[in-house]
Amino acid sequence: ASRSPWRSAGSAIVAAAGVWAEGVAAEPPSDEARLACRREAAPGRVLCELEVEVTRGRLAWADALVERTPEFARALRSRVGPRSATGGTARRLRLPLALAATSTGQGELGVRARWVACAPLATGRELCSPRTRMLSARVEVGSDSAGR
C-alpha cells in the first residue's frame, strides 16, 4: 500500500515543529558587549578594544565593524575578525581596534559588534543564534588626557 503524500508532508511538519519547539524552549544566551578606547596624550595610534562575552553556553564567533570614527582619527581596519583576537575563552573574546589620530580632539567611535552565541539544550544539542549590537566609545586625544 502506498502512503499518501499528504501523510508524509504532515509527518515532516510535525517533525519540524518538534525541532522548533525544542529551540523555543531554550532560553536565549545571556551576553554582553563592551567597547573602550585608551586616552592618548598626543596624536598617533589610539587603541580600542571590543569585548564580547556570553554568561551561558559558548561564543562561537565574533567580529567588529567600524561604522563611525571622529574626524581626527580614522580606523586602521574597518573590520576586525576572530583571527585578530588578543585573548579569549569559550565564552569571551577580545578584539583589538586601532585608530590613527592625525590631530587632537574628542569624539565617538561607533562599532557594530556581531557574534554567534550557542546555548545548550536539554537534548544535548545546541541552539546557536546571531547577535548584533551597536556600541560607542569616547575617543580622546590631546591635552585633556596628559594629566593621567
Short mmCIF file of N, CA and C in Angstrom, two decimals:
data_model
loop_
_atom_site.label_atom_id
_atom_site.label_comp_id
_atom_site.label_asym_id
_atom_site.label_seq_id
_atom_site.Cartn_x
_atom_site.Cartn_y
_atom_site.Cartn_z
N ALA A 1 0.85 -1.18 0.00
CA ALA A 1 0.00 0.00 0.00
C ALA A 1 0.88 1.22 0.00
N SER A 2 0.53 2.14 -0.88
CA SER A 2 1.33 3.36 -0.97
C SER A 2 0.84 4.38 0.05
N ARG A 3 1.78 5.18 0.54
CA ARG A 3 1.44 6.20 1.53
C ARG A 3 0.96 7.46 0.82
N SER A 4 0.08 8.13 1.43
CA SER A 4 -0.41 9.39 0.88
C SER A 4 0.69 10.43 0.98
N PRO A 5 0.88 11.24 -0.08
CA PRO A 5 1.89 12.29 0.01
C PRO A 5 1.56 13.29 1.11
N TRP A 6 0.27 13.49 1.42
CA TRP A 6 -0.12 14.41 2.48
C TRP A 6 0.29 13.88 3.84
N ARG A 7 0.25 12.57 3.99
CA ARG A 7 0.65 11.98 5.27
C ARG A 7 2.14 12.20 5.51
N SER A 8 2.96 12.03 4.45
CA SER A 8 4.40 12.25 4.57
C SER A 8 4.69 13.72 4.87
N ALA A 9 3.97 14.60 4.19
CA ALA A 9 4.17 16.03 4.43
C ALA A 9 3.77 16.39 5.86
N GLY A 10 2.67 15.79 6.33
CA GLY A 10 2.23 16.05 7.70
C GLY A 10 3.25 15.59 8.71
N SER A 11 3.88 14.44 8.46
CA SER A 11 4.92 13.95 9.37
C SER A 11 6.11 14.89 9.39
N ALA A 12 6.45 15.43 8.22
CA ALA A 12 7.59 16.36 8.14
C ALA A 12 7.28 17.63 8.91
N ILE A 13 6.03 18.11 8.81
CA ILE A 13 5.66 19.33 9.53
C ILE A 13 5.70 19.09 11.03
N VAL A 14 5.19 17.95 11.48
CA VAL A 14 5.23 17.63 12.91
C VAL A 14 6.67 17.52 13.39
N ALA A 15 7.54 16.90 12.59
CA ALA A 15 8.95 16.78 12.97
C ALA A 15 9.60 18.15 13.04
N ALA A 16 9.31 19.01 12.07
CA ALA A 16 9.88 20.36 12.07
C ALA A 16 9.37 21.15 13.27
N ALA A 17 8.09 20.98 13.60
CA ALA A 17 7.52 21.67 14.75
C ALA A 17 8.21 21.23 16.04
N GLY A 18 8.55 19.96 16.13
CA GLY A 18 9.26 19.46 17.30
C GLY A 18 10.63 20.10 17.44
N VAL A 19 11.34 20.27 16.32
CA VAL A 19 12.65 20.93 16.36
C VAL A 19 12.47 22.39 16.75
N TRP A 20 11.45 23.04 16.18
CA TRP A 20 11.20 24.43 16.50
C TRP A 20 10.87 24.59 17.99
N ALA A 21 10.01 23.72 18.48
CA ALA A 21 9.64 23.79 19.89
C ALA A 21 10.83 23.55 20.78
N GLU A 22 11.71 22.66 20.36
CA GLU A 22 12.92 22.38 21.14
C GLU A 22 13.75 23.66 21.24
N GLY A 23 13.87 24.39 20.10
CA GLY A 23 14.65 25.62 20.09
C GLY A 23 14.00 26.73 20.90
N VAL A 24 12.68 26.82 20.85
CA VAL A 24 11.98 27.87 21.56
C VAL A 24 12.03 27.64 23.07
N ALA A 25 12.06 26.40 23.47
CA ALA A 25 12.06 26.09 24.90
C ALA A 25 13.35 26.56 25.58
N ALA A 26 14.42 26.67 24.83
CA ALA A 26 15.69 27.09 25.42
C ALA A 26 15.68 28.60 25.63
N GLU A 27 16.26 29.03 26.75
CA GLU A 27 16.40 30.45 26.99
C GLU A 27 17.50 30.98 26.08
N PRO A 28 17.33 32.19 25.53
CA PRO A 28 18.41 32.74 24.71
C PRO A 28 19.63 33.00 25.58
N PRO A 29 20.82 32.83 25.01
CA PRO A 29 22.02 33.05 25.80
C PRO A 29 22.10 34.49 26.30
N SER A 30 22.54 34.65 27.53
CA SER A 30 22.76 35.98 28.09
C SER A 30 24.14 36.43 27.61
N ASP A 31 24.25 37.67 27.16
CA ASP A 31 25.53 38.11 26.62
C ASP A 31 25.75 39.59 26.87
N GLU A 32 27.00 39.98 26.75
CA GLU A 32 27.40 41.36 26.94
C GLU A 32 28.42 41.73 25.88
N ALA A 33 28.44 43.01 25.51
CA ALA A 33 29.45 43.53 24.60
C ALA A 33 29.88 44.89 25.14
N ARG A 34 31.19 45.10 25.21
CA ARG A 34 31.74 46.34 25.74
C ARG A 34 32.80 46.88 24.77
N LEU A 35 32.83 48.19 24.64
CA LEU A 35 33.81 48.85 23.79
C LEU A 35 34.47 49.95 24.60
N ALA A 36 35.80 50.03 24.57
CA ALA A 36 36.53 51.06 25.30
C ALA A 36 37.77 51.46 24.50
N CYS A 37 38.16 52.73 24.64
CA CYS A 37 39.37 53.25 23.98
C CYS A 37 40.27 53.90 25.02
N ARG A 38 41.58 53.71 24.84
CA ARG A 38 42.56 54.35 25.73
C ARG A 38 42.65 55.82 25.40
N ARG A 39 42.79 56.64 26.43
CA ARG A 39 43.05 58.06 26.20
C ARG A 39 44.52 58.20 25.81
N GLU A 40 44.77 59.09 24.85
CA GLU A 40 46.14 59.31 24.39
C GLU A 40 46.50 60.79 24.56
N ALA A 41 47.77 61.05 24.93
CA ALA A 41 48.24 62.42 25.16
C ALA A 41 48.52 63.16 23.86
N ALA A 42 48.85 62.44 22.79
CA ALA A 42 49.23 63.09 21.54
C ALA A 42 48.71 62.28 20.35
N PRO A 43 48.61 62.93 19.20
CA PRO A 43 48.17 62.20 18.00
C PRO A 43 49.07 61.00 17.71
N GLY A 44 48.51 60.03 17.05
CA GLY A 44 49.22 58.79 16.74
C GLY A 44 48.24 57.63 16.84
N ARG A 45 48.73 56.53 17.31
CA ARG A 45 47.88 55.34 17.41
C ARG A 45 46.99 55.40 18.66
N VAL A 46 45.70 55.12 18.46
CA VAL A 46 44.75 55.04 19.56
C VAL A 46 44.24 53.60 19.60
N LEU A 47 44.42 52.95 20.73
CA LEU A 47 43.99 51.56 20.86
C LEU A 47 42.64 51.45 21.54
N CYS A 48 41.77 50.65 20.94
CA CYS A 48 40.45 50.39 21.49
C CYS A 48 40.27 48.87 21.55
N GLU A 49 39.28 48.44 22.32
CA GLU A 49 39.04 47.01 22.45
C GLU A 49 37.55 46.74 22.55
N LEU A 50 37.10 45.77 21.76
CA LEU A 50 35.74 45.26 21.87
C LEU A 50 35.82 43.94 22.60
N GLU A 51 35.03 43.79 23.64
CA GLU A 51 34.96 42.53 24.37
C GLU A 51 33.53 42.01 24.30
N VAL A 52 33.37 40.78 23.83
CA VAL A 52 32.06 40.13 23.78
C VAL A 52 32.13 38.93 24.71
N GLU A 53 31.09 38.79 25.53
CA GLU A 53 31.06 37.68 26.49
C GLU A 53 29.65 37.14 26.65
N VAL A 54 29.54 35.82 26.66
CA VAL A 54 28.27 35.17 26.98
C VAL A 54 28.42 34.54 28.36
N THR A 55 27.37 34.61 29.16
CA THR A 55 27.45 34.08 30.52
C THR A 55 27.01 32.62 30.60
N ARG A 56 26.37 32.15 29.53
CA ARG A 56 25.91 30.76 29.49
C ARG A 56 26.18 30.23 28.10
N GLY A 57 26.59 28.99 27.99
CA GLY A 57 26.87 28.42 26.68
C GLY A 57 28.25 28.79 26.20
N ARG A 58 28.36 29.04 24.90
CA ARG A 58 29.67 29.38 24.34
C ARG A 58 29.53 30.44 23.25
N LEU A 59 30.62 31.13 23.02
CA LEU A 59 30.70 32.13 21.97
C LEU A 59 31.33 31.45 20.77
N ALA A 60 30.56 31.26 19.71
CA ALA A 60 31.05 30.52 18.54
C ALA A 60 31.87 31.38 17.59
N TRP A 61 31.56 32.68 17.51
CA TRP A 61 32.21 33.55 16.53
C TRP A 61 31.89 34.99 16.86
N ALA A 62 32.78 35.93 16.51
CA ALA A 62 32.51 37.36 16.71
C ALA A 62 33.37 38.19 15.77
N ASP A 63 32.87 39.37 15.42
CA ASP A 63 33.68 40.34 14.70
C ASP A 63 33.20 41.74 15.05
N ALA A 64 33.95 42.74 14.59
CA ALA A 64 33.63 44.15 14.84
C ALA A 64 33.69 44.90 13.52
N LEU A 65 32.67 45.69 13.24
CA LEU A 65 32.64 46.54 12.05
C LEU A 65 32.68 47.99 12.50
N VAL A 66 33.71 48.72 12.09
CA VAL A 66 33.81 50.14 12.45
C VAL A 66 32.89 50.91 11.52
N GLU A 67 31.89 51.57 12.09
CA GLU A 67 30.92 52.30 11.29
C GLU A 67 31.03 53.81 11.41
N ARG A 68 31.69 54.30 12.47
CA ARG A 68 31.79 55.74 12.66
C ARG A 68 33.07 56.05 13.43
N THR A 69 33.81 57.04 12.94
CA THR A 69 35.02 57.49 13.64
C THR A 69 34.98 59.02 13.72
N PRO A 70 35.71 59.58 14.69
CA PRO A 70 35.81 61.04 14.75
C PRO A 70 36.60 61.57 13.54
N GLU A 71 36.40 62.83 13.21
CA GLU A 71 37.11 63.44 12.07
C GLU A 71 38.63 63.34 12.19
N PHE A 72 39.14 63.42 13.40
CA PHE A 72 40.58 63.46 13.63
C PHE A 72 41.24 62.08 13.72
N ALA A 73 40.46 61.02 13.70
CA ALA A 73 41.02 59.67 13.86
C ALA A 73 40.31 58.69 12.93
N ARG A 74 41.05 57.98 12.13
CA ARG A 74 40.49 57.01 11.20
C ARG A 74 40.88 55.59 11.62
N ALA A 75 39.99 54.66 11.35
CA ALA A 75 40.26 53.25 11.67
C ALA A 75 41.34 52.70 10.75
N LEU A 76 42.27 51.94 11.33
CA LEU A 76 43.29 51.28 10.50
C LEU A 76 42.68 50.12 9.73
N ARG A 77 41.67 49.48 10.30
CA ARG A 77 40.92 48.42 9.62
C ARG A 77 39.44 48.64 9.91
N SER A 78 38.59 48.46 8.90
CA SER A 78 37.16 48.68 9.11
C SER A 78 36.46 47.44 9.67
N ARG A 79 37.11 46.27 9.54
CA ARG A 79 36.56 45.04 10.11
C ARG A 79 37.67 44.29 10.82
N VAL A 80 37.37 43.83 12.04
CA VAL A 80 38.31 43.01 12.79
C VAL A 80 37.59 41.71 13.13
N GLY A 81 38.17 40.59 12.70
CA GLY A 81 37.54 39.30 12.91
C GLY A 81 38.17 38.49 14.02
N PRO A 82 37.68 37.29 14.25
CA PRO A 82 38.13 36.47 15.37
C PRO A 82 39.61 36.06 15.29
N ARG A 83 40.18 36.05 14.12
CA ARG A 83 41.61 35.69 14.00
C ARG A 83 42.52 36.75 14.61
N SER A 84 41.99 37.95 14.78
CA SER A 84 42.76 39.05 15.37
C SER A 84 42.62 39.12 16.89
N ALA A 85 41.87 38.22 17.47
CA ALA A 85 41.59 38.26 18.91
C ALA A 85 42.88 38.23 19.72
N THR A 86 42.91 39.06 20.76
CA THR A 86 44.10 39.11 21.63
C THR A 86 43.96 38.23 22.85
N GLY A 87 42.79 37.77 23.11
CA GLY A 87 42.58 36.90 24.25
C GLY A 87 41.15 36.41 24.24
N GLY A 88 40.96 35.28 24.84
CA GLY A 88 39.59 34.81 24.90
C GLY A 88 39.48 33.44 25.51
N THR A 89 38.25 33.07 25.75
CA THR A 89 37.92 31.76 26.28
C THR A 89 36.74 31.25 25.45
N ALA A 90 36.15 30.15 25.87
CA ALA A 90 34.98 29.63 25.16
C ALA A 90 33.80 30.59 25.27
N ARG A 91 33.83 31.48 26.27
CA ARG A 91 32.72 32.41 26.49
C ARG A 91 33.05 33.87 26.23
N ARG A 92 34.32 34.19 26.01
CA ARG A 92 34.71 35.60 25.87
C ARG A 92 35.75 35.75 24.77
N LEU A 93 35.65 36.90 24.06
CA LEU A 93 36.62 37.20 23.01
C LEU A 93 36.91 38.69 23.05
N ARG A 94 38.18 39.05 22.93
CA ARG A 94 38.60 40.45 22.89
C ARG A 94 39.17 40.76 21.50
N LEU A 95 38.60 41.76 20.87
CA LEU A 95 39.05 42.15 19.54
C LEU A 95 39.69 43.54 19.60
N PRO A 96 40.96 43.65 19.16
CA PRO A 96 41.64 44.95 19.19
C PRO A 96 41.24 45.80 17.98
N LEU A 97 41.00 47.08 18.23
CA LEU A 97 40.71 48.04 17.18
C LEU A 97 41.73 49.16 17.31
N ALA A 98 42.26 49.62 16.20
CA ALA A 98 43.25 50.69 16.23
C ALA A 98 42.81 51.84 15.33
N LEU A 99 43.01 53.04 15.83
CA LEU A 99 42.71 54.25 15.08
C LEU A 99 44.01 55.01 14.88
N ALA A 100 44.09 55.77 13.80
CA ALA A 100 45.23 56.66 13.56
C ALA A 100 44.74 58.08 13.73
N ALA A 101 45.15 58.72 14.85
CA ALA A 101 44.75 60.09 15.13
C ALA A 101 45.74 61.05 14.48
N THR A 102 45.24 61.95 13.65
CA THR A 102 46.11 62.91 12.96
C THR A 102 46.19 64.25 13.69
N SER A 103 45.30 64.45 14.68
CA SER A 103 45.32 65.67 15.48
C SER A 103 44.65 65.39 16.82
N THR A 104 44.67 66.39 17.68
CA THR A 104 44.00 66.23 18.98
C THR A 104 42.50 66.42 18.80
N GLY A 105 41.74 65.92 19.76
CA GLY A 105 40.30 66.10 19.70
C GLY A 105 39.57 65.08 20.56
N GLN A 106 38.26 65.22 20.57
CA GLN A 106 37.38 64.30 21.29
C GLN A 106 36.24 63.93 20.36
N GLY A 107 35.83 62.69 20.41
CA GLY A 107 34.73 62.24 19.57
C GLY A 107 34.30 60.84 19.93
N GLU A 108 33.44 60.27 19.10
CA GLU A 108 32.88 58.94 19.36
C GLU A 108 33.29 57.96 18.26
N LEU A 109 33.63 56.76 18.71
CA LEU A 109 33.86 55.63 17.81
C LEU A 109 32.60 54.79 17.83
N GLY A 110 32.06 54.48 16.66
CA GLY A 110 30.86 53.64 16.57
C GLY A 110 31.21 52.30 15.95
N VAL A 111 30.90 51.23 16.63
CA VAL A 111 31.25 49.87 16.18
C VAL A 111 30.01 48.99 16.25
N ARG A 112 29.80 48.22 15.20
CA ARG A 112 28.76 47.20 15.21
C ARG A 112 29.41 45.88 15.60
N ALA A 113 29.03 45.38 16.77
CA ALA A 113 29.54 44.09 17.24
C ALA A 113 28.59 43.02 16.74
N ARG A 114 29.14 41.96 16.16
CA ARG A 114 28.33 40.84 15.70
C ARG A 114 28.93 39.57 16.30
N TRP A 115 28.05 38.66 16.76
CA TRP A 115 28.56 37.41 17.30
C TRP A 115 27.49 36.34 17.21
N VAL A 116 27.94 35.10 17.36
CA VAL A 116 27.04 33.95 17.40
C VAL A 116 27.21 33.30 18.77
N ALA A 117 26.10 33.26 19.52
CA ALA A 117 26.08 32.67 20.85
C ALA A 117 25.34 31.34 20.79
N CYS A 118 25.89 30.32 21.43
CA CYS A 118 25.28 28.99 21.44
C CYS A 118 24.95 28.59 22.87
N ALA A 119 23.72 28.14 23.06
CA ALA A 119 23.28 27.71 24.39
C ALA A 119 22.95 26.22 24.34
N PRO A 120 23.29 25.49 25.38
CA PRO A 120 22.98 24.05 25.41
C PRO A 120 21.49 23.82 25.61
N LEU A 121 20.99 22.78 24.96
CA LEU A 121 19.60 22.36 25.13
C LEU A 121 19.57 21.11 26.00
N ALA A 122 18.42 20.79 26.51
CA ALA A 122 18.27 19.61 27.36
C ALA A 122 18.57 18.32 26.61
N THR A 123 18.45 18.36 25.29
CA THR A 123 18.68 17.16 24.46
C THR A 123 20.16 16.90 24.22
N GLY A 124 21.02 17.80 24.66
CA GLY A 124 22.44 17.65 24.40
C GLY A 124 22.89 18.41 23.16
N ARG A 125 21.96 18.94 22.40
CA ARG A 125 22.29 19.75 21.23
C ARG A 125 22.48 21.20 21.66
N GLU A 126 22.80 22.07 20.70
CA GLU A 126 22.95 23.50 20.97
C GLU A 126 21.97 24.30 20.13
N LEU A 127 21.57 25.42 20.66
CA LEU A 127 20.80 26.39 19.91
C LEU A 127 21.72 27.59 19.72
N CYS A 128 22.12 27.85 18.48
CA CYS A 128 23.01 28.97 18.19
C CYS A 128 22.21 30.07 17.50
N SER A 129 22.48 31.31 17.90
CA SER A 129 21.75 32.42 17.30
C SER A 129 22.69 33.61 17.12
N PRO A 130 22.50 34.33 16.00
CA PRO A 130 23.33 35.51 15.75
C PRO A 130 22.86 36.68 16.60
N ARG A 131 23.80 37.51 17.00
CA ARG A 131 23.50 38.72 17.79
C ARG A 131 24.21 39.89 17.12
N THR A 132 23.67 41.05 17.32
CA THR A 132 24.33 42.26 16.84
C THR A 132 23.99 43.40 17.79
N ARG A 133 24.95 44.26 18.01
CA ARG A 133 24.72 45.41 18.89
C ARG A 133 25.60 46.56 18.43
N MET A 134 25.02 47.74 18.38
CA MET A 134 25.77 48.94 18.05
C MET A 134 26.33 49.51 19.35
N LEU A 135 27.63 49.75 19.39
CA LEU A 135 28.30 50.27 20.59
C LEU A 135 29.06 51.53 20.24
N SER A 136 29.29 52.36 21.24
CA SER A 136 30.13 53.54 21.02
C SER A 136 31.07 53.71 22.21
N ALA A 137 32.19 54.35 21.92
CA ALA A 137 33.19 54.64 22.96
C ALA A 137 33.77 56.02 22.69
N ARG A 138 34.13 56.68 23.74
CA ARG A 138 34.73 58.02 23.65
C ARG A 138 36.18 57.88 23.21
N VAL A 139 36.57 58.71 22.24
CA VAL A 139 37.96 58.77 21.77
C VAL A 139 38.48 60.15 22.17
N GLU A 140 39.57 60.15 22.97
CA GLU A 140 40.14 61.41 23.43
C GLU A 140 41.64 61.42 23.16
N VAL A 141 42.07 62.45 22.43
CA VAL A 141 43.48 62.62 22.11
C VAL A 141 43.82 64.09 22.38
N GLY A 142 44.85 64.32 23.20
CA GLY A 142 45.28 65.69 23.43
C GLY A 142 45.50 66.03 24.87
N SER A 143 45.54 67.34 25.15
CA SER A 143 45.94 67.87 26.45
C SER A 143 45.07 67.40 27.60
N ASP A 144 43.78 67.14 27.37
CA ASP A 144 42.92 66.69 28.47
C ASP A 144 43.39 65.36 29.04
N SER A 145 44.06 64.55 28.21
CA SER A 145 44.50 63.25 28.68
C SER A 145 45.94 63.26 29.20
N ALA A 146 46.61 64.42 29.16
CA ALA A 146 48.01 64.49 29.57
C ALA A 146 48.15 64.34 31.09
N GLY A 147 47.12 64.65 31.85
CA GLY A 147 47.23 64.61 33.29
C GLY A 147 46.90 63.25 33.91
N ARG A 148 46.96 62.17 33.16
CA ARG A 148 46.61 60.86 33.70
C ARG A 148 47.49 60.42 34.80
#
